[in-house]
Short mmCIF file of C-alpha atoms in Angstrom, two decimals:
data_model
loop_
_atom_site.label_atom_id
_atom_site.label_comp_id
_atom_site.label_asym_id
_atom_site.label_seq_id
_atom_site.Cartn_x
_atom_site.Cartn_y
_atom_site.Cartn_z
CA UNK L 5 13.12 -13.81 -8.61
CA UNK L 6 13.27 -13.11 -4.96
CA UNK L 7 14.18 -9.58 -4.58
CA UNK L 8 16.64 -10.83 -1.87
CA UNK L 9 18.73 -12.82 -4.23
CA UNK L 10 18.52 -10.42 -7.16
CA UNK L 11 22.34 -10.39 -8.06
CA UNK L 12 24.25 -7.00 -7.71
CA UNK L 13 21.86 -5.02 -5.53
CA UNK L 14 22.11 -5.31 -1.86
CA UNK L 15 18.75 -4.11 -0.12
CA UNK L 16 20.29 -4.09 3.33
CA UNK L 17 17.67 -4.33 5.99
CA UNK L 18 14.35 -3.76 3.80
CA UNK L 19 13.51 -7.34 3.10
CA UNK L 20 13.49 -7.79 6.85
CA UNK L 21 11.14 -4.91 7.44
CA UNK L 22 7.30 -5.77 8.00
CA UNK L 23 6.53 -2.10 6.08
CA UNK L 24 8.81 -2.84 3.06
CA UNK L 25 7.76 -6.32 2.27
CA UNK L 26 4.15 -5.48 3.28
CA UNK L 27 4.19 -2.66 0.65
CA UNK L 28 5.93 -4.77 -2.02
CA UNK L 29 3.58 -7.73 -1.65
CA UNK L 30 0.45 -5.35 -1.55
CA UNK L 31 1.63 -3.44 -4.89
CA UNK L 32 1.89 -7.22 -6.47
CA UNK L 33 -1.70 -8.00 -5.25
CA UNK L 34 -2.95 -4.52 -6.42
CA UNK L 35 -1.22 -5.09 -9.91
CA UNK L 36 -3.07 -8.34 -10.39
CA UNK L 37 -6.49 -6.44 -9.32
CA UNK L 38 -5.86 -3.49 -11.48
CA UNK L 39 -5.43 -6.01 -14.79
CA UNK L 40 -8.41 -8.01 -13.72
CA UNK L 41 -10.94 -5.04 -13.17
CA UNK L 42 -9.51 -2.76 -15.92
CA UNK L 43 -12.36 -3.76 -18.42
CA UNK L 44 -14.85 -2.54 -15.64
CA UNK L 45 -12.58 0.46 -14.68
CA UNK L 46 -12.75 -0.29 -11.04
CA UNK L 47 -10.08 0.23 -8.93
CA UNK L 48 -9.51 -1.45 -5.44
CA UNK L 49 -10.78 1.52 -3.44
CA UNK L 50 -13.66 1.91 -5.53
CA UNK L 51 -14.61 -1.99 -5.22
CA UNK L 52 -14.54 -1.41 -1.40
CA UNK L 53 -16.76 1.24 -1.45
CA UNK L 54 -19.34 -0.22 -3.73
CA UNK L 55 -19.23 -3.46 -1.45
CA UNK L 56 -19.97 -1.33 1.52
CA UNK L 57 -22.79 0.26 0.22
CA UNK L 58 -24.01 -2.91 -1.33
CA UNK L 59 -23.85 -4.57 2.08
CA UNK L 60 -25.43 -1.57 4.34
CA UNK L 61 -27.58 0.62 1.95
CA UNK L 62 -28.33 3.86 3.58
CA UNK L 63 -25.14 4.61 5.39
CA UNK L 64 -23.85 8.16 5.38
CA UNK L 65 -20.74 8.94 3.81
CA UNK L 66 -18.77 9.21 6.94
CA UNK L 67 -19.87 5.91 8.21
CA UNK L 68 -18.57 4.26 5.05
CA UNK L 69 -15.56 6.26 4.98
CA UNK L 70 -14.77 5.56 8.62
CA UNK L 71 -15.41 1.55 7.93
CA UNK L 72 -12.92 1.75 5.26
CA UNK L 73 -10.35 3.89 6.74
CA UNK L 74 -10.52 6.38 3.81
CA UNK L 75 -10.04 9.94 4.75
CA UNK L 76 -13.09 12.04 4.23
CA UNK L 77 -11.24 14.30 1.40
CA UNK L 78 -10.28 11.15 -0.43
CA UNK L 79 -13.68 9.54 -0.12
CA UNK L 80 -15.57 12.49 -1.43
CA UNK L 81 -13.81 12.50 -4.78
CA UNK L 82 -13.88 8.71 -4.90
CA UNK L 83 -17.81 8.72 -4.37
CA UNK L 84 -18.18 11.66 -6.87
CA UNK L 85 -16.60 9.49 -9.51
CA UNK L 86 -19.04 6.63 -9.13
CA UNK L 87 -22.01 8.73 -8.93
CA UNK L 88 -20.86 10.28 -11.96
CA UNK L 89 -20.89 6.88 -13.52
CA UNK L 90 -24.18 6.24 -12.46
CA UNK L 91 -22.95 3.47 -9.99
CA UNK L 92 -23.90 4.98 -6.47
CA UNK L 93 -25.94 7.80 -5.49
CA UNK L 94 -26.19 10.06 -2.67
CA UNK L 95 -29.66 10.69 -0.99
CA UNK L 96 -30.38 13.67 1.41
CA UNK L 97 -31.66 12.07 4.75
CA UNK L 98 -35.05 13.44 6.51
CA UNK L 99 -33.18 13.82 9.88
CA UNK L 100 -30.16 16.07 8.80
CA UNK L 101 -30.16 17.88 5.44
CA UNK L 102 -26.35 18.10 5.41
CA UNK L 103 -25.81 14.49 5.69
CA UNK L 104 -26.32 12.11 2.75
CA UNK L 105 -27.48 8.47 2.64
CA UNK L 106 -25.54 6.15 0.02
CA UNK L 107 -27.26 3.51 -2.24
CA UNK L 108 -26.10 1.58 -5.15
CA UNK L 109 -27.91 2.31 -8.22
CA UNK L 110 -29.55 -0.55 -10.54
CA UNK L 111 -26.26 -0.18 -12.60
CA UNK L 112 -24.14 -0.47 -9.65
CA UNK L 113 -26.00 -3.52 -8.51
CA UNK L 114 -25.73 -5.18 -11.92
CA UNK L 115 -21.98 -4.13 -11.99
CA UNK L 116 -21.30 -5.85 -8.50
CA UNK L 117 -23.03 -9.09 -9.98
CA UNK L 118 -20.76 -9.06 -13.10
CA UNK L 119 -17.74 -8.38 -10.76
CA UNK L 120 -18.12 -11.31 -8.55
CA UNK L 121 -16.61 -14.13 -10.69
CA UNK L 122 -13.66 -11.43 -11.65
CA UNK L 123 -12.80 -11.08 -7.96
CA UNK L 124 -13.20 -14.85 -7.09
CA UNK L 125 -10.64 -15.37 -10.00
CA UNK L 126 -8.37 -12.69 -8.79
CA UNK L 127 -8.38 -14.14 -5.21
CA UNK L 128 -7.85 -17.53 -6.37
CA UNK L 129 -4.38 -16.29 -8.03
CA UNK L 130 -3.47 -14.81 -4.83
CA UNK L 131 -4.17 -17.81 -2.50
CA UNK L 132 -2.39 -20.16 -5.14
CA UNK L 133 0.80 -18.12 -4.01
CA UNK L 134 0.80 -19.33 -0.59
CA UNK L 135 -1.89 -22.31 -0.36
CA UNK L 136 -5.04 -22.17 1.45
CA UNK L 137 -3.44 -22.71 4.82
CA UNK L 138 -0.87 -20.03 4.24
CA UNK L 139 -3.73 -17.71 3.20
CA UNK L 140 -5.57 -18.32 6.67
CA UNK L 141 -2.26 -17.65 8.50
CA UNK L 142 -1.37 -14.54 6.52
CA UNK L 143 -4.76 -13.11 7.00
CA UNK L 144 -4.55 -13.66 10.59
CA UNK L 145 -1.25 -11.85 10.89
CA UNK L 146 -2.43 -9.28 8.77
CA UNK L 147 -5.42 -8.62 11.16
CA UNK L 148 -3.00 -8.48 14.18
CA UNK L 149 -0.86 -5.91 12.52
CA UNK L 150 -3.92 -3.80 11.34
CA UNK L 151 -5.36 -3.47 14.47
CA UNK L 152 -4.58 -0.32 16.22
CA UNK E 24 -11.27 -2.62 17.64
CA UNK E 25 -11.09 -5.41 14.77
CA UNK E 26 -12.73 -4.00 11.59
CA UNK E 27 -14.39 -7.27 11.40
CA UNK E 28 -16.41 -6.63 14.55
CA UNK E 29 -17.01 -2.86 14.26
CA UNK E 30 -20.81 -2.77 15.11
CA UNK E 31 -23.27 -1.76 12.30
CA UNK E 32 -21.21 -2.10 9.10
CA UNK E 33 -20.77 -5.31 7.33
CA UNK E 34 -17.68 -5.37 5.10
CA UNK E 35 -18.95 -8.35 3.29
CA UNK E 36 -15.81 -10.43 1.62
CA UNK E 37 -13.29 -7.77 2.24
CA UNK E 38 -11.83 -8.79 5.40
CA UNK E 39 -11.01 -12.32 3.78
CA UNK E 40 -9.55 -10.65 0.79
CA UNK E 41 -5.69 -10.91 0.83
CA UNK E 42 -5.32 -7.63 -1.00
CA UNK E 43 -7.68 -5.61 1.33
CA UNK E 44 -6.10 -6.68 4.40
CA UNK E 45 -2.56 -6.34 2.93
CA UNK E 46 -3.64 -2.65 2.34
CA UNK E 47 -5.27 -2.12 5.64
CA UNK E 48 -2.02 -3.50 7.54
CA UNK E 49 0.29 -1.65 5.06
CA UNK E 50 -1.42 1.72 6.05
CA UNK E 51 -1.17 1.12 9.78
CA UNK E 52 2.34 0.51 9.38
CA UNK E 53 3.05 3.39 7.21
CA UNK E 54 1.36 5.72 9.67
CA UNK E 55 3.57 4.57 12.46
CA UNK E 56 6.65 5.36 10.14
CA UNK E 57 5.56 8.48 9.24
CA UNK E 58 5.00 9.78 12.60
CA UNK E 59 8.36 8.33 13.61
CA UNK E 60 10.16 9.84 10.57
CA UNK E 61 8.29 13.16 10.32
CA UNK E 62 11.01 14.90 12.58
CA UNK E 63 13.37 14.05 9.63
CA UNK E 64 10.86 14.74 6.70
CA UNK E 65 11.65 11.27 5.54
CA UNK E 66 8.72 9.07 3.94
CA UNK E 67 9.04 5.34 3.20
CA UNK E 68 10.10 5.37 -0.32
CA UNK E 69 12.81 8.02 0.25
CA UNK E 70 14.03 5.73 3.19
CA UNK E 71 14.28 2.88 1.12
CA UNK E 72 16.05 4.94 -1.98
CA UNK E 73 18.63 6.28 0.58
CA UNK E 74 19.14 2.83 2.15
CA UNK E 75 19.98 1.36 -1.61
CA UNK E 76 22.20 4.17 -2.51
CA UNK E 77 24.00 3.67 0.92
CA UNK E 78 24.53 0.13 0.38
CA UNK E 79 25.39 0.16 -3.47
CA UNK E 80 27.17 3.47 -3.90
CA UNK E 81 27.57 4.46 -7.94
CA UNK E 82 24.37 2.38 -9.01
CA UNK E 83 22.40 4.07 -11.89
CA UNK E 84 18.92 5.48 -11.28
CA UNK E 85 17.46 2.63 -13.45
CA UNK E 86 19.08 0.00 -11.36
CA UNK E 87 18.04 1.37 -8.01
CA UNK E 88 14.32 1.93 -9.46
CA UNK E 89 14.42 -1.68 -10.37
CA UNK E 90 15.52 -2.87 -7.41
CA UNK E 91 12.81 -1.24 -5.39
CA UNK E 92 10.00 -1.67 -8.08
CA UNK E 93 9.38 2.08 -8.33
CA UNK E 94 8.59 3.30 -11.74
CA UNK E 95 10.88 5.37 -13.57
CA UNK E 96 8.81 8.75 -13.71
CA UNK E 97 8.04 8.41 -9.85
CA UNK E 98 11.67 7.66 -9.20
CA UNK E 99 12.98 10.78 -10.88
CA UNK E 100 10.77 13.27 -8.65
CA UNK E 101 11.66 11.28 -5.54
CA UNK E 102 15.35 11.64 -6.39
CA UNK E 103 14.87 15.32 -7.25
CA UNK E 104 13.76 15.86 -3.75
CA UNK E 105 16.61 13.91 -2.14
CA UNK E 106 19.16 15.97 -4.41
CA UNK E 107 17.67 19.39 -3.60
CA UNK E 108 17.67 18.37 0.18
CA UNK E 109 21.43 17.73 -0.17
CA UNK E 110 21.02 14.16 0.71
CA UNK E 111 21.84 12.43 -2.46
CA UNK E 112 23.53 13.21 -5.60
CA UNK E 113 23.91 12.26 -9.28
CA UNK E 114 27.27 12.04 -10.72
CA UNK E 115 27.72 11.62 -14.62
CA UNK E 116 29.36 8.40 -15.57
CA UNK E 117 32.50 8.45 -17.57
CA UNK E 118 31.18 5.60 -20.07
CA UNK E 119 27.71 6.92 -20.71
CA UNK E 120 26.96 10.61 -20.67
CA UNK E 121 23.15 10.14 -20.48
CA UNK E 122 23.47 7.99 -17.48
CA UNK E 123 23.99 8.81 -13.89
CA UNK E 124 25.56 7.24 -10.93
CA UNK E 125 23.94 7.93 -7.42
CA UNK E 126 25.88 8.58 -4.21
CA UNK E 127 24.96 9.83 -0.69
CA UNK E 128 26.30 13.07 0.22
CA UNK E 129 27.85 13.43 3.75
CA UNK E 130 24.77 14.86 5.13
CA UNK E 131 22.80 12.06 3.39
CA UNK E 132 25.16 9.47 5.27
CA UNK E 133 24.80 11.35 8.54
CA UNK E 134 20.98 11.36 8.31
CA UNK E 135 21.02 7.59 7.80
CA UNK E 136 23.18 7.08 10.64
CA UNK E 137 20.80 9.29 12.83
CA UNK E 138 17.82 7.10 11.21
CA UNK E 139 18.98 3.99 12.61
CA UNK E 140 17.71 4.10 15.97
CA UNK E 141 14.48 5.69 14.81
CA UNK E 142 14.00 2.49 12.19
CA UNK E 143 14.73 0.18 15.07
CA UNK E 144 12.14 1.56 17.37
CA UNK E 145 9.38 1.56 14.58
CA UNK E 146 10.25 -2.20 13.62
CA UNK E 147 10.18 -3.15 17.17
CA UNK E 148 6.50 -1.73 17.66
CA UNK E 149 5.48 -3.56 14.50
CA UNK E 150 6.76 -6.78 15.52
CA UNK E 151 5.31 -6.44 19.18
CA UNK E 152 2.06 -6.63 17.49
CA UNK E 153 2.75 -10.35 16.17
CA UNK E 154 5.67 -11.58 18.27
CA UNK E 155 9.12 -12.61 16.91
CA UNK E 156 7.83 -15.87 15.54
CA UNK E 157 4.75 -14.26 13.92
CA UNK E 158 6.97 -11.88 12.17
CA UNK E 159 9.28 -14.56 10.63
CA UNK E 160 6.03 -16.29 9.30
CA UNK E 161 4.44 -12.96 8.06
CA UNK E 162 7.79 -12.00 6.20
CA UNK E 163 8.17 -15.53 4.59
CA UNK E 164 4.38 -15.42 3.53
CA UNK E 165 4.63 -11.96 2.14
CA UNK E 166 7.81 -12.69 0.13
CA UNK E 167 5.67 -15.55 -1.34
CA UNK E 168 3.14 -13.27 -2.30
CA UNK E 169 5.55 -10.65 -3.64
CA UNK E 170 7.21 -12.97 -6.10
CA UNK E 171 6.09 -12.36 -9.43
#
């Protein structure tokens, strides 16, 4: 049921506020992601980090964090967890001993291959809510909002 | 700069995933909200709770939490903070001694009046990113996504 029409509770201006409705939609999409990826114990931010490392082996921690808009402190914890699980690794760079380059391990790469159909099925469920055309319009509008 | 075109980092499928782009957009909107409401020390979830209590005085905790899709455990902490600050209050209901009805205090109601122009300015900045027509289309699509 639409939250607008839920009987008895007046949400006032909330259902017309971009931030409120964005948050409600994001939580619904993440719920589906959590459920689909739970057997692999992978959360959305972890998936994003693994994707960027897979696509750009050898980037530094700061580069990956910046590309995803993740704060450095949060990123370190995230990466520690992936490294402990043997999915990603830090390698010291020759150029700067304080800087680490990031790579997937063989296990990390294998996991990413396994996750491809899981991601595809999740995304299909989300697209089904608005149709392929709705998806394109939604992504375009969201990119406009996300631009600084 | 669009994250799609940020030089040197390949985000792979992420900029085409509804969940990823929703999250990026939501964070940008919340950043603006945080900055605008920081002088009043009010975060988005607190604002939503105060709005629902203001519009529906006497609702129970479970009703407010359900209307906003907030988990009970998170809601209790949220409400405790608002009560400690003297913005909202729990009153025991005659019918059920374990159940509490929620009300704004006079300070809470005064704060909500002060926040109206702050909210309006925040929302105007967000709408400016997509235009009034884009806003309407975005809200409609987001409501479709948010429906279970």
